[in-house]
Tab-separated table of C-alpha atoms in Angstrom:
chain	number	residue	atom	x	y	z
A	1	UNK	CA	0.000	0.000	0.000
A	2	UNK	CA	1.875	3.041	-1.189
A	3	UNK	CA	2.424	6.755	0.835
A	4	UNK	CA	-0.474	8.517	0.768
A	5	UNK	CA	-3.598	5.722	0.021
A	6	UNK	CA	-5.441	4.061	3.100
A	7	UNK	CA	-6.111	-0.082	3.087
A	8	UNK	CA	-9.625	-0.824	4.550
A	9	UNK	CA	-9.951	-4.368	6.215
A	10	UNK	CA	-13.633	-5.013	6.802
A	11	UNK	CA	-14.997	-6.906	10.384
A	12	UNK	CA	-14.530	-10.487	10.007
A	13	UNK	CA	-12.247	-10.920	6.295
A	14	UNK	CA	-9.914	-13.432	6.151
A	15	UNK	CA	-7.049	-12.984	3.893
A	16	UNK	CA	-5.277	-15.826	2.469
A	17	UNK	CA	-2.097	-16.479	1.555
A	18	UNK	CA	-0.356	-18.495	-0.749
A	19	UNK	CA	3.423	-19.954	-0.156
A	20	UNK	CA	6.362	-18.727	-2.027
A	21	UNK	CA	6.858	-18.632	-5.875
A	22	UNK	CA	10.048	-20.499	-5.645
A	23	UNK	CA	12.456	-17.293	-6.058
A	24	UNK	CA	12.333	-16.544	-2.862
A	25	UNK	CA	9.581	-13.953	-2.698
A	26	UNK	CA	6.966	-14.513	-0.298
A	27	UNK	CA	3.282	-13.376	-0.624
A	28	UNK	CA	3.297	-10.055	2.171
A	29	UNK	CA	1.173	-7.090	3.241
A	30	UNK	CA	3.503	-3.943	3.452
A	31	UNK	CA	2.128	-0.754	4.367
A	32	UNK	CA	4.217	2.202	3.252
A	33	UNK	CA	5.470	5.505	4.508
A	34	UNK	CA	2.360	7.685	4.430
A	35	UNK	CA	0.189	4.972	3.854
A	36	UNK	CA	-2.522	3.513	6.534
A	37	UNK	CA	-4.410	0.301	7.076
A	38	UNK	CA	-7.360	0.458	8.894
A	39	UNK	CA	-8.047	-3.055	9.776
A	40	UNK	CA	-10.163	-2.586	13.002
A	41	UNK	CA	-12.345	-6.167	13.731
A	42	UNK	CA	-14.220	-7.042	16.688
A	43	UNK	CA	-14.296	-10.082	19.205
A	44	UNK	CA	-16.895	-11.201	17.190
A	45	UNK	CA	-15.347	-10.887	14.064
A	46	UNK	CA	-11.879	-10.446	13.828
A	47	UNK	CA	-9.400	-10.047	10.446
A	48	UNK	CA	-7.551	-12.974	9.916
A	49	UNK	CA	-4.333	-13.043	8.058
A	50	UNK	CA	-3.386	-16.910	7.082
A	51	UNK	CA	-2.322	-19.704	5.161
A	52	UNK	CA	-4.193	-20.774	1.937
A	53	UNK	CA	-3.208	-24.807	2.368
A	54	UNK	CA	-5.336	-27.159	3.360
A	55	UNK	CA	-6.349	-27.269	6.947
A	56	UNK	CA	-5.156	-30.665	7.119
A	57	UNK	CA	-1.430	-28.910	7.064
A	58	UNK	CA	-2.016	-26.952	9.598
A	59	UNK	CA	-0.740	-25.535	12.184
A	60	UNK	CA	2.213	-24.786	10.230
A	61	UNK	CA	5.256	-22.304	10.402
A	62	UNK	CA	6.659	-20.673	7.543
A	63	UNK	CA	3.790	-20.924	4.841
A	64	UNK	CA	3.697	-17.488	3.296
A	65	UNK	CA	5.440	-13.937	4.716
A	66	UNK	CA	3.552	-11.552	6.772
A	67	UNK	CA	2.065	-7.892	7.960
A	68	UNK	CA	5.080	-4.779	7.495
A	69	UNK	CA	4.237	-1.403	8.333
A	70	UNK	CA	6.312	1.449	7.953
A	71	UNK	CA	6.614	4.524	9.674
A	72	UNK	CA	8.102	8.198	9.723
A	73	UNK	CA	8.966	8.023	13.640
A	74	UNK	CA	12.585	8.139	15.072
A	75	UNK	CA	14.697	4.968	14.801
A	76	UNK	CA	18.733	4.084	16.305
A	77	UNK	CA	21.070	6.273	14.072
A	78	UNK	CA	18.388	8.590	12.308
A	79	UNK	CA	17.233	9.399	9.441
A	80	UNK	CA	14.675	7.815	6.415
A	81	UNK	CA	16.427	5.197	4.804
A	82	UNK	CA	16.153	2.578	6.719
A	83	UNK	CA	15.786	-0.843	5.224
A	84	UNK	CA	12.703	-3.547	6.335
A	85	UNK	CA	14.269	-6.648	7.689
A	86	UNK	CA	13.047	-9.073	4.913
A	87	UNK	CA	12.392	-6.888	1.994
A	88	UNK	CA	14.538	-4.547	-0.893
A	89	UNK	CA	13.637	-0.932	-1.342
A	90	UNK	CA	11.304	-0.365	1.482
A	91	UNK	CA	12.332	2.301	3.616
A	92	UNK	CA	11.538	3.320	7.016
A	93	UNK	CA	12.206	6.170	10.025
A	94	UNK	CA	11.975	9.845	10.764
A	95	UNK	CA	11.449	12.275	12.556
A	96	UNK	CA	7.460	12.333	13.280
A	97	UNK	CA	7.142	10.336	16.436
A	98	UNK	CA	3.668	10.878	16.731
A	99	UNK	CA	3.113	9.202	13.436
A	100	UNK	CA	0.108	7.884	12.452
A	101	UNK	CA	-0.115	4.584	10.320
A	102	UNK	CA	-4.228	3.263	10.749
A	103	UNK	CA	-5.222	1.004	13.129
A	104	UNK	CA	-4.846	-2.705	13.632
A	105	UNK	CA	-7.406	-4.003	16.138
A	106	UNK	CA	-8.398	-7.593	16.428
A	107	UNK	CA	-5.842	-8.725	13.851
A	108	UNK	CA	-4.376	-12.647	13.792
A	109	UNK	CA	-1.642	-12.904	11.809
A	110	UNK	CA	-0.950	-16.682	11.561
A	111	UNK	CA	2.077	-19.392	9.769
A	112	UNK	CA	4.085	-16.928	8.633
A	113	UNK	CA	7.324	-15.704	8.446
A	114	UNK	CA	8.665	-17.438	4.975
A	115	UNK	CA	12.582	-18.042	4.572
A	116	UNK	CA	13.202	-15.571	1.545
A	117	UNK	CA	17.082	-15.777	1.713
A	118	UNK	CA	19.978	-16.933	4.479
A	119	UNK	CA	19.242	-15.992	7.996
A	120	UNK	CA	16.174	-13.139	6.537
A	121	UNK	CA	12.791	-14.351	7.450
A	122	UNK	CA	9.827	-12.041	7.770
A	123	UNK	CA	8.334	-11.412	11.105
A	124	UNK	CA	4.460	-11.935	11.889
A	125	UNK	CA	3.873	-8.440	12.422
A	126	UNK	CA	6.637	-5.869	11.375
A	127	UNK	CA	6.274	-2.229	13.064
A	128	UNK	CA	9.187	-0.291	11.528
A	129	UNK	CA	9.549	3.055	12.655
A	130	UNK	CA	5.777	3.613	13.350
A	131	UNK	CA	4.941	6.171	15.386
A	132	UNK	CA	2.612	6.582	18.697
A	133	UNK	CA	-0.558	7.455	17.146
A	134	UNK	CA	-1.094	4.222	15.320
A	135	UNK	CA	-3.503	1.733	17.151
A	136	UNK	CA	-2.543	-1.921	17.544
A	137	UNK	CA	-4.377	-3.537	20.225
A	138	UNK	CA	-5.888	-7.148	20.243
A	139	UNK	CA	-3.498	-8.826	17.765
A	140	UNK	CA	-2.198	-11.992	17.571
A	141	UNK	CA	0.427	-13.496	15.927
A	142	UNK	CA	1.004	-17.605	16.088
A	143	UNK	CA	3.066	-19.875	14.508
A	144	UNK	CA	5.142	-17.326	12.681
A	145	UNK	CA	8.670	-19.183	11.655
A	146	UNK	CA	10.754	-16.225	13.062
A	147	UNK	CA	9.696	-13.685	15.547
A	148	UNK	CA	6.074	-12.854	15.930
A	149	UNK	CA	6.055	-9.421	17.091
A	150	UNK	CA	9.193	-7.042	16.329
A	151	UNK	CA	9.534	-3.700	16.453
A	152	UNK	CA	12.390	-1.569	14.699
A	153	UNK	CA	12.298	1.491	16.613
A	154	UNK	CA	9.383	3.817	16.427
A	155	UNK	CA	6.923	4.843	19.350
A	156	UNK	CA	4.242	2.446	18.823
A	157	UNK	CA	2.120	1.409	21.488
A	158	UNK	CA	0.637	-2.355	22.147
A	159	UNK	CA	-1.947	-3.127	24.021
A	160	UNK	CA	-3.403	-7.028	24.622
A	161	UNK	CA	-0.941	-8.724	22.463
A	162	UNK	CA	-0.819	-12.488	21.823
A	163	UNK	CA	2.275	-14.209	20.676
A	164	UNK	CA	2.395	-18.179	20.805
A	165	UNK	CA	4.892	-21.029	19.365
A	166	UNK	CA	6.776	-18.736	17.206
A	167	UNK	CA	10.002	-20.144	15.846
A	168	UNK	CA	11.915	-17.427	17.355
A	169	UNK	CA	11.322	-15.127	19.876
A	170	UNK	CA	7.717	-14.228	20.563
A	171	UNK	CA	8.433	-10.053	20.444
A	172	UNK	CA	11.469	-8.154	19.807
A	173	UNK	CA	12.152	-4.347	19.994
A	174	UNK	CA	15.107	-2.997	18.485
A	175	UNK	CA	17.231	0.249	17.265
A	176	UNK	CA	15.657	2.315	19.779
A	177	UNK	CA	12.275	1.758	20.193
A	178	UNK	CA	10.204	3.506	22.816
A	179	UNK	CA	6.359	2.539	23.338
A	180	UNK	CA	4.459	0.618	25.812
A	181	UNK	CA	3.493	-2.518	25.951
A	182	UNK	CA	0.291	-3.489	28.221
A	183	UNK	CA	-1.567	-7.167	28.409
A	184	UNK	CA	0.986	-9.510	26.916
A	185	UNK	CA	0.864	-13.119	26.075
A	186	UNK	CA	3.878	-15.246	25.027
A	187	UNK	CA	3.887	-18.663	24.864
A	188	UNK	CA	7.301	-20.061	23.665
A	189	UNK	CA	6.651	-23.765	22.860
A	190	UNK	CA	9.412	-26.078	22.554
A	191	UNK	CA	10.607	-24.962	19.778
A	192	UNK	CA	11.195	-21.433	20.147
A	193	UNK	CA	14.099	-19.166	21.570
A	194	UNK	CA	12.601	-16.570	23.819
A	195	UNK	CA	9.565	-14.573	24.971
A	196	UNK	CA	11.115	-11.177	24.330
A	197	UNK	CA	14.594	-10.125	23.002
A	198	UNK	CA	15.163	-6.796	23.618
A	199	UNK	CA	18.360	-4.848	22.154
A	200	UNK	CA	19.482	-1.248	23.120
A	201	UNK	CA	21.794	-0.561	21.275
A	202	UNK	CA	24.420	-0.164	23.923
A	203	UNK	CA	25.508	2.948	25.135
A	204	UNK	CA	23.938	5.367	22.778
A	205	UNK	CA	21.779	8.342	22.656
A	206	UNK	CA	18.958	6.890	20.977
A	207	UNK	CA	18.995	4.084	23.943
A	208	UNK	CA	15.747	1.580	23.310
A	209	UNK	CA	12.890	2.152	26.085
A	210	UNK	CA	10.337	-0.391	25.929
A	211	UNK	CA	7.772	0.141	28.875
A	212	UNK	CA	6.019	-3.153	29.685
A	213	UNK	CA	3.430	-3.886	32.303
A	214	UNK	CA	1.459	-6.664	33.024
A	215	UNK	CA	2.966	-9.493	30.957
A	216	UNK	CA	2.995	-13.480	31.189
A	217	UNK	CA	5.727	-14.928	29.178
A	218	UNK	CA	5.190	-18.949	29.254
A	219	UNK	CA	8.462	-20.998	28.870
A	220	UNK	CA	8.709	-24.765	28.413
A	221	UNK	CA	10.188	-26.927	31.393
A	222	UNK	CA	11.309	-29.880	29.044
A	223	UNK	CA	11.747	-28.821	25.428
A	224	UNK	CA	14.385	-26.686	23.362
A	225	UNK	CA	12.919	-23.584	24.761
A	226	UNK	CA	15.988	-22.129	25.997
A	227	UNK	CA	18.133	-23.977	23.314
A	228	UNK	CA	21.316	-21.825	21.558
A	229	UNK	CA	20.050	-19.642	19.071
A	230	UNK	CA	22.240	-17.679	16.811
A	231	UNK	CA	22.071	-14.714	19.236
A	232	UNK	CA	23.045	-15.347	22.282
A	233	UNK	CA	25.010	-18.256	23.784
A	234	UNK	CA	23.351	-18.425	27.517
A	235	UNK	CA	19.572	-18.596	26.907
A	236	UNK	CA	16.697	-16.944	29.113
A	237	UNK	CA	13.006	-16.579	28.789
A	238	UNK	CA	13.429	-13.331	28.612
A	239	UNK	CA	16.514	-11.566	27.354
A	240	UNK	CA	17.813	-8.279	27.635
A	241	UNK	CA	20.795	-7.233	25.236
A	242	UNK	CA	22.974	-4.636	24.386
A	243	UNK	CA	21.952	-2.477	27.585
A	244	UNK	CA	18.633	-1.727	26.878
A	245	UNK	CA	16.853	0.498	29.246
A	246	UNK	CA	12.752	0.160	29.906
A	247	UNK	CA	10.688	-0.285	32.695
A	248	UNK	CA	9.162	-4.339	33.409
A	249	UNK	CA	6.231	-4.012	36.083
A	250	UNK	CA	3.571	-6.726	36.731
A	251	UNK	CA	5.860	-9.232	34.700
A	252	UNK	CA	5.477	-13.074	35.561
A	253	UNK	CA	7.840	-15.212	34.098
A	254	UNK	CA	6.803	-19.054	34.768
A	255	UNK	CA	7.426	-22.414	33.118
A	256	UNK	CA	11.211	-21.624	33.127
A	257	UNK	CA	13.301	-24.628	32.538
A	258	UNK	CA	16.050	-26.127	35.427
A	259	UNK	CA	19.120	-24.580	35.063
A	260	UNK	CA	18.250	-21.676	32.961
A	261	UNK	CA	17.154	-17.887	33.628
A	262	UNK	CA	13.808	-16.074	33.792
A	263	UNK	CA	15.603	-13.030	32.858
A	264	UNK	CA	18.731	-12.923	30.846
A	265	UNK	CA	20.846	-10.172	30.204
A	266	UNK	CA	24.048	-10.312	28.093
A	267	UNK	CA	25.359	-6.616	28.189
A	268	UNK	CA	25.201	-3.419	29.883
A	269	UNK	CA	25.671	0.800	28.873
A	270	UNK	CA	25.106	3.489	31.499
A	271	UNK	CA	21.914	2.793	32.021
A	272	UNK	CA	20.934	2.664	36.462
A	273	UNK	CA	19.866	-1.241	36.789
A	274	UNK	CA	17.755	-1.719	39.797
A	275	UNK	CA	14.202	-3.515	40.613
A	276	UNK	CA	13.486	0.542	42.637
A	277	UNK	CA	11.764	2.827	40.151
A	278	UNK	CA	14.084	6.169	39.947
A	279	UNK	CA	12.782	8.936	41.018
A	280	UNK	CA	12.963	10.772	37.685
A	281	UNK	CA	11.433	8.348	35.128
A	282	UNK	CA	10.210	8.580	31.379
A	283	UNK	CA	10.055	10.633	29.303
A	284	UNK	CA	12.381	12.850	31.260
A	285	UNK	CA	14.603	9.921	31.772
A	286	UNK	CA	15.387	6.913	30.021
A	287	UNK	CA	18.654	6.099	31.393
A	288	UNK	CA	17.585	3.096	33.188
A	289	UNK	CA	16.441	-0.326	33.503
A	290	UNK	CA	14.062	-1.336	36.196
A	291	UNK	CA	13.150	-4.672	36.668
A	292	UNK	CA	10.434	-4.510	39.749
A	293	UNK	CA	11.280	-6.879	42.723
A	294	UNK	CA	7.442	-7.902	42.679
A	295	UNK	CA	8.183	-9.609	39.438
A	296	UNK	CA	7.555	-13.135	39.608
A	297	UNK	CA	9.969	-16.318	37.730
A	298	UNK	CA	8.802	-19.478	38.392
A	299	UNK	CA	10.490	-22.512	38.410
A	300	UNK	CA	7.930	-25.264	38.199
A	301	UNK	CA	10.302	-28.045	38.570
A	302	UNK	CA	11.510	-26.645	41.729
A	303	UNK	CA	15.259	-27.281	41.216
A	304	UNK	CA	18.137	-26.630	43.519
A	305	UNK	CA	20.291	-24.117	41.413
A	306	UNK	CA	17.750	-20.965	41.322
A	307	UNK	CA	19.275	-18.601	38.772
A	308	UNK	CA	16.652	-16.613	38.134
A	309	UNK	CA	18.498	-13.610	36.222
A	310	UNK	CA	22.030	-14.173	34.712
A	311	UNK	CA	24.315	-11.427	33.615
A	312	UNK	CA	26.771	-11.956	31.415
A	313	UNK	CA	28.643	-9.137	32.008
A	314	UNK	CA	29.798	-8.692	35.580
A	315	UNK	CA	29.871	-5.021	35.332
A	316	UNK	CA	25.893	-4.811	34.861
A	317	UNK	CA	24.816	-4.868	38.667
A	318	UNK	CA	21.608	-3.496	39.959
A	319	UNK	CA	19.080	-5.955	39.042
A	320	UNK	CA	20.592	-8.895	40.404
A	321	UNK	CA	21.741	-7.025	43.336
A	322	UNK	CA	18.141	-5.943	44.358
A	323	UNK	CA	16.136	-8.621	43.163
A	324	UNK	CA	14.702	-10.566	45.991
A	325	UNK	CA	13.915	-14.278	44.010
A	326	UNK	CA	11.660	-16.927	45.856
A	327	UNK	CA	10.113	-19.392	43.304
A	328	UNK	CA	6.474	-19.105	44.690
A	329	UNK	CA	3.948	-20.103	42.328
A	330	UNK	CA	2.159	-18.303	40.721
A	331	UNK	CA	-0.934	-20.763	41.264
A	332	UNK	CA	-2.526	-20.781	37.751
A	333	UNK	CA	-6.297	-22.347	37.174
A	334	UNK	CA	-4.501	-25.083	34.228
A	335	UNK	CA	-1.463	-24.290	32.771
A	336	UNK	CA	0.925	-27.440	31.912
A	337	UNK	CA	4.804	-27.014	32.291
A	338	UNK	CA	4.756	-28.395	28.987
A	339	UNK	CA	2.688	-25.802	27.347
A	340	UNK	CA	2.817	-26.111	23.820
A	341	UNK	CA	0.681	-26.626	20.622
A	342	UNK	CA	-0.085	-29.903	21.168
A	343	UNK	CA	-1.698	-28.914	24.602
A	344	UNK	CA	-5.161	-29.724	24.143
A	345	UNK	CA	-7.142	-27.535	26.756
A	346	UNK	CA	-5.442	-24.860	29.320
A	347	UNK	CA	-6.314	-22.077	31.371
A	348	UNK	CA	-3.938	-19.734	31.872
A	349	UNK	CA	-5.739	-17.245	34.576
A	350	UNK	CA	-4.475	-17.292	38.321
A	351	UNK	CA	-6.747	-18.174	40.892
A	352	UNK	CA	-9.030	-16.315	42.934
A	353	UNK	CA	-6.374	-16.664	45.824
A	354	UNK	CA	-3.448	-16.073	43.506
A	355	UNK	CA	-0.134	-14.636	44.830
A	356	UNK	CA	-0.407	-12.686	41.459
A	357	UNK	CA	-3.546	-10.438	43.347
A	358	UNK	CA	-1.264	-9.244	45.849
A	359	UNK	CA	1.897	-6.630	45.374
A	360	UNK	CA	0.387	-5.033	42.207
A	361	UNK	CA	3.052	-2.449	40.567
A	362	UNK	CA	1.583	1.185	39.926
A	363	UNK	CA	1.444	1.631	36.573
A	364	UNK	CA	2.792	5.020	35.202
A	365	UNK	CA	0.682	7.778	35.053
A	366	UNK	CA	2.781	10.912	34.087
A	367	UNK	CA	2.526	11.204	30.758
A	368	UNK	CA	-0.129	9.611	28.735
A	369	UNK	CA	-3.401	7.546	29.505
A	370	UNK	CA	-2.357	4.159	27.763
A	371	UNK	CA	-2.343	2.450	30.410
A	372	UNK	CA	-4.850	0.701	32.311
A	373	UNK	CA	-4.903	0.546	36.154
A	374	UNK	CA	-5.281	-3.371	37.424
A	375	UNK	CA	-5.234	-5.533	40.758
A	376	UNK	CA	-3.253	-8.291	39.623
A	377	UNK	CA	0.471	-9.027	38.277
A	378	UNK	CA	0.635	-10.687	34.806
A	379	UNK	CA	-1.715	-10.798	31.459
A	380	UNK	CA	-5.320	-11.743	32.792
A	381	UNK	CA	-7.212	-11.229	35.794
A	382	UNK	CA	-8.865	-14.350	37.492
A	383	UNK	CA	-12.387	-13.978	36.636
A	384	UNK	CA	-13.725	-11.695	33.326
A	385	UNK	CA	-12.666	-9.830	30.518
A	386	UNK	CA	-10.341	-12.911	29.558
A	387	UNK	CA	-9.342	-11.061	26.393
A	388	UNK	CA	-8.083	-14.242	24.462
A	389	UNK	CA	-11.652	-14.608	23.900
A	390	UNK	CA	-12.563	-14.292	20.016
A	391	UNK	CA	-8.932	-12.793	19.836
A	392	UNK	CA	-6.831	-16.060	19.915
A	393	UNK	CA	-6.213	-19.145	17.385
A	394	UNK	CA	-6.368	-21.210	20.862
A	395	UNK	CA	-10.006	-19.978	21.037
A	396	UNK	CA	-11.238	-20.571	17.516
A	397	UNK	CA	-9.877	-23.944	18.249
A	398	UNK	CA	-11.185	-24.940	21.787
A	399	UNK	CA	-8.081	-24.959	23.800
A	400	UNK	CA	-9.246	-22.326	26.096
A	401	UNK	CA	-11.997	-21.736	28.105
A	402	UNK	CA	-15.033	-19.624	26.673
A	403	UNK	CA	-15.460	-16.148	27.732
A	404	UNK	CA	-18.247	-16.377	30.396
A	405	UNK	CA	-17.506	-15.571	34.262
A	406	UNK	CA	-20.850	-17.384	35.420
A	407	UNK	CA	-19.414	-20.574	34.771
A	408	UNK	CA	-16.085	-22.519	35.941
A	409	UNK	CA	-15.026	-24.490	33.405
A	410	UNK	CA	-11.972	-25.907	35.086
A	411	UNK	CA	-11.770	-24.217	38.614
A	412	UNK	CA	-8.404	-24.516	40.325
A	413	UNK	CA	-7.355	-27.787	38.592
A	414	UNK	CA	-3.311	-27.536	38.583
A	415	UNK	CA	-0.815	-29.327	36.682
């Protein structure tokens, strides 16, 4: 969609997608500079981006490319010609962070990410220097072959966000990016690397700033979850890199493997590193990484050798330092330590007597009115407004409870 025209996605359209033509080019949406797509569904009918094969082949990874927009906002190292991870001569970055590129609401974006040359796959949903005045709220990307979300600097906010059994990391922010993130669901698989990567370009100006509250990234206590990938040698469900900065409040980290780290982080800047909120925070500072000590990493399999954040870098204190681990659990209604797409029915809200209902983290309020004020730590409360509901391909396909708060489908069942 080129600068200057506006793509309208009606309620309920499913787009198909075909696999690649056998040079290497891979059927994707790419919104342009100055162009807008205004794909705004409902829980009732949401847009659905997908493979054209066969149910029967299905679920399946890699089967055609996936969504790109592109934006005028600020990315790492300035200016406009920046070029899309996964495609030639499409540009992105500038100088408008309060860019505008449509809406996405309700969007699934499912088995994509297509191999279109060595190491260059396309991401389930590419934000490329999109700015803050874009909407993307209930999407879902699952069983993209690389990452599912990934933004490349820009000031985009997310808000409920699904991400499951991506090939790579479930969402990545890169070369300075600055939004916030609210209501996020990763679940790695087996066969994926992380639930966020993170980069900040080390000690530069243009530092990234994610800002995430109320997040459940789901590892995998027996698969390759936490397996070497090509970026990192020491794995983590989460991974920090480069000394990014950011602020991670209401996080819960659970399913982690034995032996490995809720939280890894591989390098540090000049960033402060602490789990106490500075006094001066964003957007008058963004020189700092807090990780709140009311974050919870859970260790299922209740080993003996808790390492619950790792630093490769023995410089980067502060978050270690501070961070006062006990591997309570988080007491979930169903959620297997072996969560993956094979699991045939889970639910993955805490109990009415969660832990996760007790040291809630304030949520910032000094600057904009994203985000949304909540009793409880992680993705979902324990009773209504489960938002996977008509959001999620584990909905349409019965592995999660149905959105109704009168009834208890599974009540405090634990495995």
């Amino acid at each position: 969609m080129q600068s200057g025209a506006t793509l309208t996605i009606a309620p309920g359209v499913t787009i198909y997608a075909l696999k690649d033509d056998g040079n290497n080019k891979a059927p994707t949406l790419v919104i342009e500079r100055g162009a807008k797509i205004n794909a705004d569904g409902t829980s009732m009918n949401p847009i659905t981006f997908r493979s054209a094969l066969d149910s029967s082949f299905l679920p399946k990874a890699g089967t055609w490319g996936g969504l790109i927009v592109l934006g005028s906002a600020s990315v790492h190292g300035g200016g406009s010609n920046n070029l899309v991870e996964g495609l030639d001569n499409h540009y992105y970055g500038g100088s408008d962070d309060t860019d505008d590129s449509g809406t996405l609401r309700y969007v699934r974006v499912w088995h994509g990410g297509a191999v279109i040359g060595s190491n260059n796959e396309i991401n389930g949903i590419t934000l490329a220097g999109v700015g803050s005045s874009t909407t993307v709220e209930y999407c879902e990307v699952a069983f993209n072959l690389d990452d599912g979300f990934e933004m490349f600097g820009g000031t985009v906010n997310l808000k409920y966000i699904s991400s499951i059994f991506c090939g790579d990391d479930a969402i990545d922010t890169d070369l300075g990016y600055k939004g916030d993130i609210q209501f996020a669901f990763a679940a790695v698989g087996e066969d994926g690397h992380h639930a966020v990567e993170m980069d900040g370009n080390n000690d530069d100006n243009s530092r990234s700033f994610p800002r995430v509250y109320n997040a459940m990234f789901v590892g995998h206590t027996e698969g390759s979850v936490q397996s070497v990938s090509t970026d990192s040698v020491t794995q983590g469900v989460m991974m920090l890199r480069e000394g990014t900065g950011g602020e991670f409040g209401n996080i819960v980290v659970t399913n982690v493997a034995n032996d490995y780290s809720g939280l890894h982080q591989d390098a540090c800047g000049s960033e402060t590193r602490s789990s106490t909120l500075p006094g001066t925070t964003f957007p008058n500072n963004d020189d700092y990484l807090w990780f709140s000590s009311n974050n919870v990493i859970y260790y299922p399999g209740n080993p003996t050798n808790l390492n619950a954040i790792a630093i490769d870098d023995d410089a980067c204190t502060g978050t270690t330092s501070s961070y006062n681990f006990a591997s309570v659990d988080p007491q979930f209604r169903n959620l297997p330590t072996t969560l993956n797409e094979d699991t045939t029915f889970f639910d993955p809200r805490p109990t009415s007597d969660s832990v996760l209902l007790n040291n809630v983290d304030s949520i910032p309020t000094n600057d904009n009115s994203f985000f949304t004020s909540v009793s409880y730590r992680g993705a979902f409360g324990p009773d209504s407004g489960f938002w996977l509901s008509g959001l999620s391909w584990l909905d349409d396909n019965g592995r999660i409870p149905i959105e109704d708060s009168s009834v208890s489908l599974c009540g405090t069942i634990t495995a």
